[in-house]
Amino acid sequence: RRIVAEFGGFYTKLGQITGTAAHLMPPQWVSALGETMDRNPPVAFGEIRRIVERGLGAKLETLFAEFEEDPVATASVAQVHRARTFDGRAVAVKVGLGRKRLITSDVRTMREQAQLMKWLGLDAGLDMPSILRAYEEIVPEEFDFDIERRK
């Protein structure tokens, strides 16, 4: 789990996927990697401030009456902060961490490595290239927060 957290990006996402694969992995792996679902290290607030201000084109203090520095959730592609608008509404602000290029590259590299392992017969019967190819196709959706907003 520590290695997955240290590498971040796609490796965190892979840990999350693997952590739900109880039928494919040893129980201790599932338990450890399951922690990547909600125990990712947060991005420093200074960086979050910079991302929000650049994305919305204004200082945080002019956008929100309150903005909590500590995130309520952290994930591989975003983290969520509580905030309050000037009219008093409590809102959740999901801040994208700008890792699309990194994660896309990581997925492609892992798919290529998995294909080599399959070709060498080191795949233990798992069709990881197909799994990674399918994930490669949905990576753009991971970064499209409008999809989540519409749900």
Short mmCIF file of C-alpha atoms in Angstrom, two decimals:
data_model
loop_
_atom_site.label_atom_id
_atom_site.label_comp_id
_atom_site.label_asym_id
_atom_site.label_seq_id
_atom_site.Cartn_x
_atom_site.Cartn_y
_atom_site.Cartn_z
CA ARG A 1 0.00 0.00 0.00
CA ARG A 2 2.82 2.43 0.82
CA ILE A 3 4.44 1.86 -2.58
CA VAL A 4 1.12 2.42 -4.35
CA ALA A 5 0.60 5.66 -2.41
CA GLU A 6 4.15 6.80 -3.09
CA PHE A 7 3.89 6.27 -6.85
CA GLY A 8 0.44 7.87 -6.94
CA GLY A 9 -1.47 8.49 -10.17
CA PHE A 10 -2.54 5.35 -11.97
CA TYR A 11 -0.88 3.13 -9.38
CA THR A 12 -3.30 4.48 -6.78
CA LYS A 13 -6.18 3.76 -9.16
CA LEU A 14 -4.80 0.26 -9.80
CA GLY A 15 -4.61 -0.26 -6.03
CA GLN A 16 -8.24 0.81 -5.74
CA ILE A 17 -9.34 -1.58 -8.47
CA THR A 18 -7.24 -4.43 -7.06
CA GLY A 19 -8.54 -3.72 -3.56
CA THR A 20 -12.03 -4.65 -4.73
CA ALA A 21 -10.95 -7.85 -6.50
CA ALA A 22 -11.44 -10.25 -3.61
CA HIS A 23 -12.00 -13.16 -6.00
CA LEU A 24 -8.65 -12.61 -7.77
CA MET A 25 -6.21 -11.64 -5.01
CA PRO A 26 -4.99 -13.00 -1.66
CA PRO A 27 -7.01 -11.58 1.26
CA GLN A 28 -4.05 -9.64 2.71
CA TRP A 29 -3.54 -7.86 -0.63
CA VAL A 30 -7.21 -6.98 -0.87
CA SER A 31 -7.14 -5.63 2.68
CA ALA A 32 -4.01 -3.52 2.19
CA LEU A 33 -4.91 -2.21 -1.26
CA GLY A 34 -8.49 -1.54 -0.18
CA GLU A 35 -7.05 1.22 2.01
CA THR A 36 -6.17 3.15 -1.18
CA MET A 37 -9.90 3.80 -1.59
CA ASP A 38 -10.06 6.46 1.08
CA ARG A 39 -6.64 6.85 2.67
CA ASN A 40 -4.65 8.67 0.02
CA PRO A 41 -2.26 11.38 1.17
CA PRO A 42 -3.81 14.80 0.57
CA VAL A 43 -2.30 17.38 -1.73
CA ALA A 44 -0.99 20.41 0.18
CA PHE A 45 -3.54 23.19 0.57
CA GLY A 46 -1.28 25.71 -1.18
CA GLU A 47 -1.44 23.60 -4.32
CA ILE A 48 -5.21 23.18 -3.99
CA ARG A 49 -5.57 26.96 -3.64
CA ARG A 50 -3.48 27.48 -6.78
CA ILE A 51 -5.54 24.95 -8.79
CA VAL A 52 -8.89 26.45 -7.73
CA GLU A 53 -7.81 30.05 -8.28
CA ARG A 54 -6.29 29.30 -11.68
CA GLY A 55 -9.30 27.23 -12.74
CA LEU A 56 -11.92 29.76 -11.60
CA GLY A 57 -9.90 32.88 -12.37
CA ALA A 58 -10.19 34.57 -8.97
CA LYS A 59 -8.81 34.52 -5.43
CA LEU A 60 -10.33 31.91 -3.14
CA GLU A 61 -11.54 34.62 -0.74
CA THR A 62 -13.62 36.20 -3.51
CA LEU A 63 -15.13 32.87 -4.55
CA PHE A 64 -16.18 31.44 -1.16
CA ALA A 65 -17.06 32.84 2.25
CA GLU A 66 -15.35 29.78 3.79
CA PHE A 67 -13.13 27.07 2.34
CA GLU A 68 -11.85 24.26 4.57
CA GLU A 69 -8.15 23.54 4.17
CA ASP A 70 -8.45 19.88 5.18
CA PRO A 71 -10.06 17.70 2.51
CA VAL A 72 -13.03 15.49 3.37
CA ALA A 73 -11.97 12.97 0.71
CA THR A 74 -8.86 12.24 -1.31
CA ALA A 75 -8.62 10.10 -4.41
CA SER A 76 -6.24 9.42 -7.26
CA VAL A 77 -7.55 12.19 -9.52
CA ALA A 78 -9.16 14.70 -7.14
CA GLN A 79 -9.83 15.69 -3.58
CA VAL A 80 -12.92 17.24 -2.06
CA HIS A 81 -13.11 20.25 0.28
CA ARG A 82 -16.08 21.69 2.15
CA ALA A 83 -16.87 25.31 1.44
CA ARG A 84 -19.60 27.88 2.03
CA THR A 85 -20.86 30.34 -0.56
CA PHE A 86 -21.47 33.99 0.25
CA ASP A 87 -25.23 33.32 0.38
CA GLY A 88 -24.64 30.69 3.09
CA ARG A 89 -24.99 27.46 1.12
CA ALA A 90 -22.71 24.58 2.11
CA VAL A 91 -21.01 23.11 -0.95
CA ALA A 92 -18.48 20.43 -1.77
CA VAL A 93 -15.66 21.54 -4.06
CA LYS A 94 -14.05 18.71 -6.02
CA VAL A 95 -10.59 19.79 -7.09
CA GLY A 96 -9.01 17.95 -10.01
CA LEU A 97 -5.34 17.25 -9.44
CA GLY A 98 -4.27 17.53 -13.08
CA ARG A 99 -2.89 14.02 -13.39
CA LYS A 100 -4.57 13.02 -16.64
CA ARG A 101 -1.38 12.93 -18.72
CA LEU A 102 0.50 10.98 -16.02
CA ILE A 103 -2.27 8.43 -15.51
CA THR A 104 -2.81 7.99 -19.26
CA SER A 105 0.91 7.35 -19.71
CA ASP A 106 1.02 4.96 -16.73
CA VAL A 107 -1.91 2.93 -18.07
CA ARG A 108 -0.35 2.65 -21.52
CA THR A 109 3.00 1.57 -20.04
CA MET A 110 1.37 -1.01 -17.78
CA ARG A 111 -0.68 -2.40 -20.69
CA GLU A 112 2.51 -2.78 -22.73
CA GLN A 113 4.26 -4.50 -19.82
CA ALA A 114 1.27 -6.80 -19.26
CA GLN A 115 1.30 -7.70 -22.97
CA LEU A 116 4.99 -8.62 -22.70
CA MET A 117 4.34 -10.71 -19.58
CA LYS A 118 1.52 -12.52 -21.37
CA TRP A 119 3.76 -13.16 -24.38
CA LEU A 120 6.45 -14.57 -22.03
CA GLY A 121 3.88 -16.75 -20.24
CA LEU A 122 4.28 -14.86 -16.95
CA ASP A 123 0.67 -13.73 -16.71
CA ALA A 124 -0.62 -16.50 -14.40
CA GLY A 125 -3.58 -16.91 -16.72
CA LEU A 126 -4.88 -13.35 -16.14
CA ASP A 127 -5.76 -11.30 -19.20
CA MET A 128 -4.32 -8.07 -17.83
CA PRO A 129 -3.77 -6.51 -21.29
CA SER A 130 -7.53 -6.62 -21.95
CA ILE A 131 -8.34 -5.25 -18.49
CA LEU A 132 -5.85 -2.40 -18.91
CA ARG A 133 -7.03 -1.69 -22.47
CA ALA A 134 -10.60 -1.36 -21.17
CA TYR A 135 -9.44 0.96 -18.41
CA GLU A 136 -7.41 2.97 -20.92
CA GLU A 137 -10.65 3.69 -22.76
CA ILE A 138 -12.40 5.08 -19.66
CA VAL A 139 -9.52 7.19 -18.30
CA PRO A 140 -10.93 10.36 -19.93
CA GLU A 141 -14.19 9.87 -17.99
CA GLU A 142 -12.23 9.82 -14.70
CA PHE A 143 -11.27 13.44 -15.39
CA ASP A 144 -14.62 14.66 -16.70
CA PHE A 145 -16.35 15.95 -13.56
CA ASP A 146 -19.39 17.01 -15.59
CA ILE A 147 -20.28 13.33 -15.93
CA GLU A 148 -20.33 12.99 -12.15
CA ARG A 149 -22.18 16.29 -11.71
CA ARG A 150 -24.99 15.07 -14.00
CA LYS A 151 -25.48 11.86 -11.96
#
